Short mmCIF file of C-alpha atoms in Angstrom, two decimals:
data_model
loop_
_atom_site.label_atom_id
_atom_site.label_comp_id
_atom_site.label_asym_id
_atom_site.label_seq_id
_atom_site.Cartn_x
_atom_site.Cartn_y
_atom_site.Cartn_z
CA UNK A 23 -1.37 -13.17 -15.71
CA UNK A 24 1.18 -15.66 -16.68
CA UNK A 25 4.00 -13.66 -15.06
CA UNK A 26 2.64 -14.78 -11.64
CA UNK A 27 3.36 -18.45 -12.60
CA UNK A 28 6.76 -17.49 -14.09
CA UNK A 29 7.85 -15.77 -10.98
CA UNK A 30 6.67 -18.57 -8.67
CA UNK A 31 8.42 -21.20 -10.78
CA UNK A 32 11.84 -19.43 -10.65
CA UNK A 33 11.75 -19.02 -6.85
CA UNK A 34 14.56 -20.97 -5.04
CA UNK A 35 11.76 -22.17 -2.60
CA UNK A 36 9.36 -23.07 -5.52
CA UNK A 37 5.91 -24.35 -4.14
CA UNK A 38 4.69 -27.74 -5.08
CA UNK A 39 2.92 -27.82 -8.48
CA UNK A 40 -0.63 -28.16 -7.43
CA UNK A 41 -0.33 -25.63 -4.73
CA UNK A 42 1.49 -23.34 -7.15
CA UNK A 43 -1.49 -23.09 -9.47
CA UNK A 44 -3.90 -22.39 -6.51
CA UNK A 45 -1.48 -19.79 -5.08
CA UNK A 46 -1.10 -18.10 -8.53
CA UNK A 47 -4.98 -18.10 -9.06
CA UNK A 48 -5.46 -16.58 -5.75
CA UNK A 49 -2.80 -13.77 -6.29
CA UNK A 50 -4.34 -13.06 -9.61
CA UNK A 51 -7.84 -12.86 -8.08
CA UNK A 52 -6.68 -10.66 -5.22
CA UNK A 53 -5.27 -8.22 -7.72
CA UNK A 54 -8.25 -8.26 -10.00
CA UNK A 55 -10.53 -7.54 -7.06
CA UNK A 56 -8.20 -4.89 -5.60
CA UNK A 57 -8.14 -3.03 -8.81
CA UNK A 58 -11.78 -3.41 -9.39
CA UNK A 59 -12.67 -2.12 -5.98
CA UNK A 60 -10.39 0.99 -6.39
CA UNK A 61 -12.17 1.60 -9.71
CA UNK A 62 -15.67 0.86 -8.38
CA UNK A 63 -15.15 3.30 -5.34
CA UNK A 64 -14.03 5.98 -7.88
CA UNK A 65 -16.93 5.34 -10.35
CA UNK A 66 -19.46 5.43 -7.48
CA UNK A 67 -17.91 8.80 -6.41
CA UNK A 68 -18.55 10.18 -9.92
CA UNK A 69 -22.33 9.07 -9.83
CA UNK A 70 -25.05 11.55 -9.48
CA UNK A 71 -26.46 9.48 -6.65
CA UNK A 72 -23.04 9.56 -4.83
CA UNK A 73 -24.81 10.16 -1.42
CA UNK A 74 -26.53 6.79 -1.66
CA UNK A 75 -23.32 5.04 -2.46
CA UNK A 76 -21.24 6.02 0.71
CA UNK A 77 -21.17 2.56 2.17
CA UNK A 78 -20.29 0.95 -1.11
CA UNK A 79 -17.35 3.40 -1.57
CA UNK A 80 -16.10 2.75 1.98
CA UNK A 81 -16.50 -1.01 1.65
CA UNK A 82 -14.67 -0.91 -1.77
CA UNK A 83 -11.76 1.04 -0.24
CA UNK A 84 -11.36 -1.30 2.67
CA UNK A 85 -11.47 -4.36 0.33
CA UNK A 86 -8.95 -2.80 -1.98
CA UNK A 87 -6.38 -2.14 0.82
CA UNK A 88 -6.90 -5.65 2.17
CA UNK A 89 -6.60 -7.46 -1.20
CA UNK A 90 -3.49 -5.43 -2.03
CA UNK A 91 -1.76 -6.59 1.25
CA UNK A 92 -2.79 -10.12 0.52
CA UNK A 93 -1.20 -10.09 -2.87
CA UNK A 94 2.17 -9.10 -1.21
CA UNK A 95 1.86 -11.72 1.60
CA UNK A 96 0.91 -14.52 -0.85
CA UNK A 97 3.76 -13.60 -3.08
CA UNK A 98 6.50 -14.24 -0.52
CA UNK A 99 7.73 -17.73 -0.33
CA UNK A 100 10.82 -17.40 1.84
CA UNK A 101 10.67 -18.76 5.26
CA UNK A 102 7.53 -19.71 7.02
CA UNK A 103 4.80 -17.43 8.10
CA UNK A 104 1.69 -19.65 7.96
CA UNK A 105 -0.39 -18.04 10.75
CA UNK A 106 -0.12 -14.43 9.25
CA UNK A 107 -0.72 -15.86 5.79
CA UNK A 108 -3.98 -17.60 6.99
CA UNK A 109 -5.18 -14.69 9.05
CA UNK A 110 -4.78 -12.41 5.92
CA UNK A 111 -6.56 -14.93 3.78
CA UNK A 112 -9.48 -15.03 6.27
CA UNK A 113 -9.54 -11.20 6.46
CA UNK A 114 -9.51 -11.01 2.58
CA UNK A 115 -12.28 -13.54 2.33
CA UNK A 116 -14.36 -11.52 4.80
CA UNK A 117 -13.76 -8.24 3.02
CA UNK A 118 -14.50 -9.67 -0.34
CA UNK A 119 -17.71 -11.26 0.88
CA UNK A 120 -18.82 -8.01 2.41
CA UNK A 121 -17.93 -5.96 -0.53
CA UNK A 122 -19.66 -8.25 -2.98
CA UNK A 123 -22.79 -8.10 -0.85
CA UNK A 124 -22.80 -4.41 -0.83
CA UNK A 125 -22.03 -4.09 -4.53
CA UNK A 126 -24.68 -6.49 -5.54
CA UNK A 127 -27.34 -4.12 -3.96
CA UNK A 128 -26.39 -1.58 -6.74
CA UNK A 129 -25.61 -3.95 -9.48
CA UNK A 130 -28.94 -3.45 -11.49
CA UNK A 131 -28.42 0.33 -11.54
CA UNK A 132 -24.58 0.55 -11.93
CA UNK A 133 -22.66 -1.76 -14.11
CA UNK A 134 -19.42 -1.00 -12.35
CA UNK A 135 -20.96 -2.49 -9.25
CA UNK A 136 -21.87 -5.66 -11.12
CA UNK A 137 -18.50 -6.14 -12.54
CA UNK A 138 -16.80 -5.44 -9.11
CA UNK A 139 -19.23 -7.81 -7.23
CA UNK A 140 -18.13 -10.58 -9.67
CA UNK A 141 -14.44 -9.90 -9.05
CA UNK A 142 -15.12 -9.87 -5.27
CA UNK A 143 -16.93 -13.26 -5.56
CA UNK A 144 -14.09 -14.83 -7.45
CA UNK A 145 -11.58 -13.57 -4.85
CA UNK A 146 -13.68 -14.72 -2.04
CA UNK A 147 -13.75 -18.34 -3.61
CA UNK A 148 -10.05 -18.23 -4.45
CA UNK A 149 -9.20 -17.32 -0.82
CA UNK A 150 -11.52 -20.18 0.39
CA UNK A 151 -9.82 -22.74 -1.89
CA UNK A 152 -6.41 -21.67 -0.87
CA UNK A 153 -7.24 -21.76 2.79
CA UNK A 154 -8.53 -25.33 2.28
CA UNK A 155 -5.31 -26.28 0.39
CA UNK A 156 -2.96 -25.01 3.03
CA UNK A 157 -4.94 -26.45 5.93
CA UNK B 2 0.56 11.83 16.80
CA UNK B 3 -2.13 14.40 17.80
CA UNK B 4 -3.19 14.79 14.19
CA UNK B 5 -4.97 11.46 14.36
CA UNK B 6 -7.26 12.66 17.15
CA UNK B 7 -7.75 16.03 15.37
CA UNK B 8 -8.96 14.20 12.25
CA UNK B 9 -11.13 11.84 14.17
CA UNK B 10 -12.84 14.68 16.07
CA UNK B 11 -13.65 16.57 12.94
CA UNK B 12 -15.29 13.52 11.18
CA UNK B 13 -19.15 13.99 10.65
CA UNK B 14 -19.51 10.48 12.10
CA UNK B 15 -17.18 11.12 15.10
CA UNK B 16 -16.70 8.05 17.28
CA UNK B 17 -17.66 8.21 20.95
CA UNK B 18 -15.00 9.62 23.13
CA UNK B 19 -13.67 6.51 24.97
CA UNK B 20 -13.64 4.60 21.72
CA UNK B 21 -12.03 7.56 19.89
CA UNK B 22 -8.93 7.37 22.21
CA UNK B 23 -8.57 3.67 21.77
CA UNK B 24 -8.99 3.93 18.04
CA UNK B 25 -6.49 6.70 17.73
CA UNK B 26 -3.97 4.66 19.94
CA UNK B 27 -4.47 1.59 17.70
CA UNK B 28 -3.94 3.63 14.48
CA UNK B 29 -0.63 5.24 15.90
CA UNK B 30 0.54 1.79 16.98
CA UNK B 31 -0.09 0.30 13.62
CA UNK B 32 1.89 3.00 11.86
CA UNK B 33 4.73 2.81 14.36
CA UNK B 34 4.89 -0.93 13.81
CA UNK B 35 4.61 -0.71 9.99
CA UNK B 36 7.34 1.81 9.78
CA UNK B 37 9.60 -0.04 12.29
CA UNK B 38 9.14 -3.31 10.39
CA UNK B 39 9.89 -1.71 6.96
CA UNK B 40 13.05 -0.27 8.69
CA UNK B 41 13.99 -3.44 10.41
CA UNK B 42 13.61 -5.50 7.29
CA UNK B 43 16.06 -3.09 5.54
CA UNK B 44 18.43 -3.03 8.45
CA UNK B 45 18.53 -6.78 8.42
CA UNK B 46 19.21 -6.78 4.85
CA UNK B 47 22.35 -4.64 5.38
CA UNK B 48 23.68 -6.83 8.10
CA UNK B 49 26.84 -9.14 7.40
CA UNK B 50 24.78 -12.09 8.67
CA UNK B 51 21.75 -11.27 6.31
CA UNK B 52 21.65 -15.11 5.47
CA UNK B 53 20.50 -15.82 9.03
CA UNK B 54 18.00 -13.10 9.08
CA UNK B 55 15.87 -14.20 5.99
CA UNK B 56 12.80 -15.32 7.98
CA UNK B 57 12.98 -12.04 10.00
CA UNK B 58 13.05 -9.94 6.84
CA UNK B 59 10.09 -11.89 5.35
CA UNK B 60 8.10 -11.72 8.58
CA UNK B 61 8.79 -7.94 8.84
CA UNK B 62 7.67 -7.22 5.25
CA UNK B 63 4.38 -9.15 5.88
CA UNK B 64 3.75 -7.40 9.07
CA UNK B 65 4.39 -3.89 7.52
CA UNK B 66 1.89 -4.56 4.68
CA UNK B 67 -0.74 -5.80 7.07
CA UNK B 68 -0.22 -2.85 9.52
CA UNK B 69 -0.42 -0.38 6.72
CA UNK B 70 -3.74 -1.73 5.44
CA UNK B 71 -4.96 -1.74 9.07
CA UNK B 72 -4.21 1.95 9.48
CA UNK B 73 -6.42 2.63 6.39
CA UNK B 74 -9.28 0.49 7.48
CA UNK B 75 -9.42 1.84 11.03
CA UNK B 76 -9.21 5.47 9.82
CA UNK B 77 -12.53 5.18 7.81
CA UNK B 78 -15.62 5.96 9.89
CA UNK B 79 -18.17 6.33 7.11
CA UNK B 80 -20.86 3.58 7.01
CA UNK B 81 -20.49 0.30 8.89
CA UNK B 82 -17.90 -2.45 7.95
CA UNK B 83 -17.56 -4.26 11.34
CA UNK B 84 -16.78 -7.81 10.06
CA UNK B 85 -13.91 -6.63 7.80
CA UNK B 86 -12.55 -4.27 10.56
CA UNK B 87 -12.49 -7.10 13.06
CA UNK B 88 -10.99 -9.48 10.63
CA UNK B 89 -8.14 -7.08 9.87
CA UNK B 90 -7.52 -6.43 13.59
CA UNK B 91 -7.33 -10.18 14.06
CA UNK B 92 -4.91 -10.41 11.06
CA UNK B 93 -2.78 -7.53 12.42
CA UNK B 94 -2.63 -8.97 15.88
CA UNK B 95 -1.47 -12.31 14.48
CA UNK B 96 1.12 -10.69 12.29
CA UNK B 97 2.45 -8.47 15.12
CA UNK B 98 2.65 -11.38 17.50
CA UNK B 99 4.55 -13.51 14.95
CA UNK B 100 6.87 -10.66 13.98
CA UNK B 101 7.56 -9.82 17.65
CA UNK B 102 8.52 -13.50 18.35
CA UNK B 103 10.92 -13.57 15.37
CA UNK B 104 12.59 -10.22 16.14
CA UNK B 105 12.98 -11.12 19.81
CA UNK B 106 15.28 -14.00 18.63
CA UNK B 107 17.63 -11.55 17.32
CA UNK B 108 17.26 -8.69 19.73
CA UNK B 109 20.43 -9.31 21.75
CA UNK B 110 22.60 -9.10 18.58
CA UNK B 111 20.74 -6.49 16.67
CA UNK B 112 19.18 -3.42 18.35
CA UNK B 113 16.90 -2.75 15.43
CA UNK B 114 15.20 -6.06 16.05
CA UNK B 115 14.93 -5.03 19.80
CA UNK B 116 13.22 -1.70 18.93
CA UNK B 117 11.06 -3.37 16.25
CA UNK B 118 10.08 -6.20 18.60
CA UNK B 119 8.86 -3.58 21.12
CA UNK B 120 6.74 -1.71 18.47
CA UNK B 121 5.25 -5.11 17.34
CA UNK B 122 4.30 -5.85 20.97
CA UNK B 123 2.68 -2.44 21.50
CA UNK B 124 0.64 -3.05 18.28
CA UNK B 125 -0.34 -6.47 19.19
CA UNK B 126 -1.67 -5.08 22.56
CA UNK B 127 -3.48 -2.07 20.92
CA UNK B 128 -5.24 -4.49 18.42
CA UNK B 129 -6.35 -6.69 21.26
CA UNK B 130 -7.72 -3.78 23.30
CA UNK B 131 -9.63 -2.36 20.30
CA UNK B 132 -11.05 -5.68 19.49
CA UNK B 133 -12.26 -6.07 23.00
CA UNK B 134 -13.71 -2.56 23.02
CA UNK B 135 -15.82 -2.99 19.65
CA UNK B 136 -16.89 -6.42 20.75
CA UNK C 13 7.45 9.79 16.47
CA UNK C 14 10.69 9.01 18.26
CA UNK C 15 10.72 5.36 16.91
CA UNK C 16 11.60 6.68 13.57
CA UNK C 17 14.85 8.19 14.82
CA UNK C 18 15.45 4.99 16.92
CA UNK C 19 15.25 2.75 13.87
CA UNK C 20 17.34 4.99 11.64
CA UNK C 21 20.09 5.12 14.26
CA UNK C 22 20.32 1.27 14.66
CA UNK C 23 20.63 0.73 10.94
CA UNK C 24 24.03 -0.71 9.84
CA UNK C 25 24.13 1.96 7.14
CA UNK C 26 23.11 4.83 9.51
CA UNK C 27 22.69 8.19 7.69
CA UNK C 28 24.86 11.12 8.81
CA UNK C 29 23.38 13.03 11.79
CA UNK C 30 22.16 16.25 10.11
CA UNK C 31 20.52 14.23 7.19
CA UNK C 32 19.11 11.79 9.74
CA UNK C 33 16.96 14.44 11.36
CA UNK C 34 15.72 15.79 8.00
CA UNK C 35 14.93 12.31 6.90
CA UNK C 36 13.04 11.37 10.07
CA UNK C 37 11.05 14.62 9.83
CA UNK C 38 10.06 13.95 6.27
CA UNK C 39 9.10 10.20 7.08
CA UNK C 40 6.90 11.62 9.95
CA UNK C 41 5.38 14.38 7.81
CA UNK C 42 4.62 11.78 5.04
CA UNK C 43 2.86 9.50 7.46
CA UNK C 44 0.94 12.37 9.07
CA UNK C 45 -0.09 13.56 5.61
CA UNK C 46 -1.16 10.02 4.37
CA UNK C 47 -3.25 9.44 7.46
CA UNK C 48 -4.87 12.79 7.46
CA UNK C 49 -5.65 12.44 3.68
CA UNK C 50 -7.26 8.95 4.28
CA UNK C 51 -9.34 10.49 7.04
CA UNK C 52 -10.22 13.65 5.14
CA UNK C 53 -11.32 11.58 2.10
CA UNK C 54 -13.57 9.55 4.47
CA UNK C 55 -14.92 12.67 6.29
CA UNK C 56 -15.74 14.36 2.96
CA UNK C 57 -17.62 11.22 1.92
CA UNK C 58 -19.74 11.40 5.06
CA UNK C 59 -20.64 15.09 4.55
CA UNK C 60 -24.16 16.07 3.38
CA UNK C 61 -22.62 18.07 0.44
CA UNK C 62 -20.54 15.08 -0.68
CA UNK C 63 -21.33 15.83 -4.30
CA UNK C 64 -19.38 19.07 -4.04
CA UNK C 65 -16.39 17.30 -2.44
CA UNK C 66 -15.65 14.72 -5.22
CA UNK C 67 -12.44 16.28 -6.35
CA UNK C 68 -11.24 16.77 -2.79
CA UNK C 69 -11.84 13.00 -2.14
CA UNK C 70 -10.05 11.94 -5.27
CA UNK C 71 -7.17 14.19 -4.56
CA UNK C 72 -6.95 13.01 -1.04
CA UNK C 73 -6.81 9.36 -2.00
CA UNK C 74 -4.07 10.03 -4.54
CA UNK C 75 -2.09 12.02 -2.06
CA UNK C 76 -2.52 9.21 0.68
CA UNK C 77 -1.25 6.45 -1.69
CA UNK C 78 1.70 8.59 -2.85
CA UNK C 79 2.72 9.53 0.69
CA UNK C 80 2.50 5.91 1.93
CA UNK C 81 4.71 4.75 -0.84
CA UNK C 82 7.19 7.68 -0.07
CA UNK C 83 7.36 6.53 3.68
CA UNK C 84 8.55 3.08 2.55
CA UNK C 85 11.02 4.38 -0.04
CA UNK C 86 12.54 6.85 2.51
CA UNK C 87 12.81 4.33 5.30
CA UNK C 88 15.11 2.03 3.30
CA UNK C 89 18.91 2.87 3.69
CA UNK C 90 20.40 -0.34 2.09
CA UNK C 91 22.22 0.29 -1.23
CA UNK C 92 21.84 3.34 -3.28
CA UNK C 93 18.63 4.16 -5.16
CA UNK C 94 18.92 8.08 -5.40
CA UNK C 95 17.04 8.56 -8.73
CA UNK C 96 13.99 6.69 -7.56
CA UNK C 97 14.17 8.44 -4.17
CA UNK C 98 14.24 11.88 -5.71
CA UNK C 99 11.53 11.09 -8.21
CA UNK C 100 9.26 9.96 -5.36
CA UNK C 101 10.02 13.07 -3.31
CA UNK C 102 9.03 15.24 -6.32
CA UNK C 103 5.81 13.26 -6.92
CA UNK C 104 5.06 13.51 -3.19
CA UNK C 105 5.67 17.31 -3.11
CA UNK C 106 3.47 17.56 -6.19
CA UNK C 107 0.57 15.63 -4.78
CA UNK C 108 0.83 17.38 -1.34
CA UNK C 109 0.86 20.75 -3.07
CA UNK C 110 -2.17 19.97 -5.18
CA UNK C 111 -4.11 18.33 -2.26
CA UNK C 112 -3.44 21.29 0.09
CA UNK C 113 -4.63 23.74 -2.61
CA UNK C 114 -7.90 21.61 -3.09
CA UNK C 115 -8.52 21.20 0.75
CA UNK C 116 -7.94 24.89 1.38
CA UNK C 117 -10.98 25.64 -0.82
CA UNK C 118 -13.20 23.83 1.74
CA UNK C 119 -11.34 24.75 4.93
CA UNK C 120 -13.69 27.50 6.13
CA UNK C 121 -16.66 25.11 5.86
CA UNK C 122 -15.13 21.78 6.98
CA UNK C 123 -12.52 21.61 9.70
CA UNK C 124 -11.21 18.23 8.51
CA UNK C 125 -10.13 20.02 5.26
CA UNK C 126 -8.46 22.77 7.28
CA UNK C 127 -6.45 20.19 9.41
CA UNK C 128 -5.63 18.09 6.33
CA UNK C 129 -4.45 21.16 4.37
CA UNK C 130 -2.01 21.98 7.20
CA UNK C 131 -0.62 18.34 7.12
CA UNK C 132 -0.18 18.55 3.32
CA UNK C 133 1.66 21.90 3.55
CA UNK C 134 3.92 20.47 6.25
CA UNK C 135 4.67 17.47 4.09
CA UNK C 136 5.16 19.46 0.93
CA UNK C 137 7.80 21.65 2.91
CA UNK C 138 9.53 18.47 4.35
CA UNK C 139 9.85 17.02 0.87
CA UNK C 140 11.28 20.21 -0.41
CA UNK C 141 13.85 20.40 2.41
CA UNK C 142 14.84 16.80 1.98
CA UNK C 143 15.23 17.19 -1.77
CA UNK C 144 17.52 20.26 -1.16
CA UNK C 145 19.60 18.31 1.40
CA UNK C 146 20.14 15.33 -0.89
CA UNK C 147 20.96 17.54 -3.91
CA UNK D 11 -6.60 -8.40 -17.48
CA UNK D 12 -9.79 -7.69 -19.28
CA UNK D 13 -11.47 -6.51 -15.96
CA UNK D 14 -9.41 -3.33 -16.21
CA UNK D 15 -11.04 -2.41 -19.48
CA UNK D 16 -14.50 -3.42 -18.23
CA UNK D 17 -14.17 -1.20 -15.05
CA UNK D 18 -12.88 1.80 -17.06
CA UNK D 19 -15.65 1.41 -19.65
CA UNK D 20 -18.37 1.50 -16.97
CA UNK D 21 -17.10 4.59 -15.23
CA UNK D 22 -19.54 7.65 -15.53
CA UNK D 23 -16.41 9.67 -16.66
CA UNK D 24 -15.18 6.97 -19.06
CA UNK D 25 -11.97 8.06 -20.80
CA UNK D 26 -11.83 8.39 -24.58
CA UNK D 27 -11.43 5.13 -26.43
CA UNK D 28 -7.71 5.47 -27.68
CA UNK D 29 -6.59 6.78 -24.31
CA UNK D 30 -8.58 4.13 -22.52
CA UNK D 31 -6.56 1.28 -24.14
CA UNK D 32 -3.25 3.00 -23.25
CA UNK D 33 -4.41 3.60 -19.73
CA UNK D 34 -5.43 0.02 -19.20
CA UNK D 35 -2.17 -1.25 -20.71
CA UNK D 36 -0.29 0.88 -18.27
CA UNK D 37 -2.37 -0.15 -15.23
CA UNK D 38 -1.75 -3.90 -16.29
CA UNK D 39 1.99 -3.30 -16.79
CA UNK D 40 2.21 -1.46 -13.37
CA UNK D 41 0.60 -4.44 -11.57
CA UNK D 42 2.69 -6.96 -13.34
CA UNK D 43 5.85 -5.04 -12.40
CA UNK D 44 4.87 -4.52 -8.85
CA UNK D 45 4.09 -8.21 -8.28
CA UNK D 46 7.22 -9.35 -10.23
CA UNK D 47 9.32 -7.04 -8.04
CA UNK D 48 7.77 -8.29 -4.78
CA UNK D 49 8.34 -11.87 -6.04
CA UNK D 50 11.90 -11.09 -7.11
CA UNK D 51 12.84 -9.41 -3.90
CA UNK D 52 11.75 -12.46 -2.01
CA UNK D 53 13.40 -14.94 -4.40
CA UNK D 54 16.74 -12.96 -4.17
CA UNK D 55 16.30 -13.16 -0.36
CA UNK D 56 16.11 -16.98 -0.66
CA UNK D 57 19.24 -17.27 -2.79
CA UNK D 58 22.52 -18.60 -1.23
CA UNK D 59 24.17 -15.43 -2.45
CA UNK D 60 21.70 -13.10 -0.80
CA UNK D 61 24.44 -10.80 0.44
CA UNK D 62 25.31 -10.02 -3.22
CA UNK D 63 21.74 -9.19 -4.07
CA UNK D 64 21.07 -6.55 -1.40
CA UNK D 65 20.83 -3.66 -3.84
CA UNK D 66 18.56 -5.75 -6.01
CA UNK D 67 16.18 -6.52 -3.19
CA UNK D 68 16.13 -2.83 -2.10
CA UNK D 69 15.40 -1.70 -5.67
CA UNK D 70 12.73 -4.24 -6.13
CA UNK D 71 10.87 -3.22 -2.98
CA UNK D 72 10.97 0.51 -3.87
CA UNK D 73 9.79 -0.23 -7.36
CA UNK D 74 6.95 -2.36 -6.15
CA UNK D 75 5.75 0.30 -3.69
CA UNK D 76 5.88 2.95 -6.36
CA UNK D 77 4.12 0.68 -9.12
CA UNK D 78 1.43 -0.14 -6.58
CA UNK D 79 0.67 3.48 -5.86
CA UNK D 80 0.64 4.19 -9.61
CA UNK D 81 -1.94 1.49 -10.27
CA UNK D 82 -4.27 3.26 -7.64
CA UNK D 83 -3.65 6.83 -9.04
CA UNK D 84 -4.16 5.73 -12.63
CA UNK D 85 -7.36 3.82 -11.87
CA UNK D 86 -9.12 6.98 -10.53
CA UNK D 87 -11.10 8.98 -13.28
CA UNK D 88 -13.08 11.25 -11.00
CA UNK D 89 -12.10 15.02 -11.15
CA UNK D 90 -8.81 16.25 -12.57
CA UNK D 91 -5.53 15.57 -10.81
CA UNK D 92 -3.17 15.84 -13.88
CA UNK D 93 0.00 17.12 -12.15
CA UNK D 94 -0.01 14.32 -9.50
CA UNK D 95 -0.75 11.77 -12.20
CA UNK D 96 2.18 12.93 -14.33
CA UNK D 97 4.57 13.21 -11.45
CA UNK D 98 3.66 9.53 -10.35
CA UNK D 99 4.11 8.37 -13.98
CA UNK D 100 7.61 10.00 -14.03
CA UNK D 101 8.47 8.40 -10.67
CA UNK D 102 7.18 5.05 -11.88
CA UNK D 103 9.20 5.18 -15.13
CA UNK D 104 12.38 6.24 -13.13
CA UNK D 105 11.93 3.35 -10.53
CA UNK D 106 11.24 0.82 -13.34
CA UNK D 107 14.32 2.02 -15.41
CA UNK D 108 16.48 1.66 -12.27
CA UNK D 109 15.12 -1.69 -11.23
CA UNK D 110 15.44 -3.21 -14.74
CA UNK D 111 19.15 -2.06 -14.93
CA UNK D 112 19.81 -3.71 -11.51
CA UNK D 113 17.99 -6.92 -12.33
CA UNK D 114 19.69 -7.17 -15.74
CA UNK D 115 23.08 -7.44 -13.84
CA UNK D 116 21.89 -10.77 -12.29
CA UNK D 117 19.71 -12.10 -15.19
CA UNK D 118 22.21 -14.62 -16.49
CA UNK D 119 22.60 -16.19 -13.05
CA UNK D 120 18.98 -15.77 -11.63
CA UNK D 121 15.92 -16.39 -13.91
CA UNK D 122 13.73 -14.49 -11.59
CA UNK D 123 15.82 -11.38 -12.27
CA UNK D 124 15.47 -11.97 -15.93
CA UNK D 125 11.63 -12.31 -15.81
CA UNK D 126 11.40 -9.30 -13.45
CA UNK D 127 13.75 -7.14 -15.71
CA UNK D 128 11.44 -7.80 -18.62
CA UNK D 129 8.39 -6.77 -16.50
CA UNK D 130 10.25 -3.47 -15.45
CA UNK D 131 11.07 -2.63 -19.17
CA UNK D 132 7.50 -3.33 -20.32
CA UNK D 133 6.26 -0.95 -17.46
CA UNK D 134 8.89 1.73 -18.12
CA UNK D 135 7.73 1.64 -21.81
CA UNK D 136 3.95 1.78 -20.78
CA UNK D 137 4.56 4.69 -18.49
CA UNK D 138 6.54 6.61 -21.22
CA UNK D 139 3.76 6.00 -23.80
CA UNK D 140 0.95 7.21 -21.46
CA UNK D 141 2.92 10.37 -20.43
CA UNK D 142 3.36 11.06 -24.19
CA UNK D 143 -0.44 10.53 -24.65
CA UNK D 144 -1.52 12.80 -21.90
CA UNK D 145 0.98 15.51 -22.75
#
């Protein structure tokens, strides 16, 4: 997703280079997770055993909404909004952790849950790294 | 916004009555805040002194995205997702507090900032009440 | 939802009065529909017969996403973006019409589908009225 | 964005192979456009000449909201919702065309507008190709 770096580099308030890469990685991970969770919720819905996947669908939909909001908040570099950025990163990390844990329960039976759990774990890690970087 | 109560009451996993009212109030406050922030960002953008309102616009856009995600997470009653719900309520309370503080700086000069700041303060309070209720 | 009118009235590019009321009504109807669809998708997911409600859930989730985007586009009054505004109103009307038709099939059995279908029909009508008003 | 293909391939209602690639390309283009528009709106906001970039910011924010909704609608493969899918693709193509035209006006002076305009043109084309494919 090289366009994320391109857009960050052309911003008048360009972040510093080391932070820029962590930021771009986290934005990419949040989108990958959001789209995977939207897809996994829909795939679970189409399964014969949908009744056993209710919590997975709910958790996926929550995680998708939270990751999508996080993409937007992280993309904005104008002005300073550190407490809201940090609070969203915390919420995103929590939602990804919870969604990964739920998807992993179904990963042996449903490959979409396996792929989605991996996206959630990558996003959880990217949020933690960015939180550590911004203090 | 009586439709919020109507929808919550017809859910198979209907929340208990006292919680249901607090939940409906918080959903209504989050929408009111999200829409006010989207409108205030746009009104600030149209002002002659837009250059002095940059941080207000950025903070409004962040708050709108966070409140909209919170509406969706709070609306879902299927299964249990308490840690993500709480983390989003914390993020929403933080974003509303920060956006209210910023809007209040411009409230004497711009009525849209005054109206928006009030919506942010109501939402901040509704999130705090719901957080206290769900423990 | 008097805050919608308050925010529109304090905008530097305030719409004309007759249009302002139609615009506020449409924004309110879109939010009501979005939130009802999010709630109805989740209520359907919690029903014993969830397997028979798959298309209703999918249609609800699409309608909610489209209505939420429409709220944001309609709220912005800065500059001119008429072709995108009209295209979104058309998409929103279509999504509401389709979601109402699907929910009505389940309305006798599930009250949430009945309440949601009514919100979709109100939103479909509000979009049609606003489209007619803006030409 | 290979995760998009991975998720589509593991869906119980997997699309046919030629359509799957066009669908994945369009989802990727919509996300790239949404994120570029969110970034471009924020970069415009931070420019000294922000007052001359108001319409660009407004158009960017509309395009971002519409593209994000389109990502979600396109990701869902459960059930049939063709009229809403087509209407959203039409709205997305319109919004991208309009945003590209606006960004191109500022592309010589602001590189973020140049990068964003290219993302909008790619998304406009991807929507047109997918609309042609689904009839």
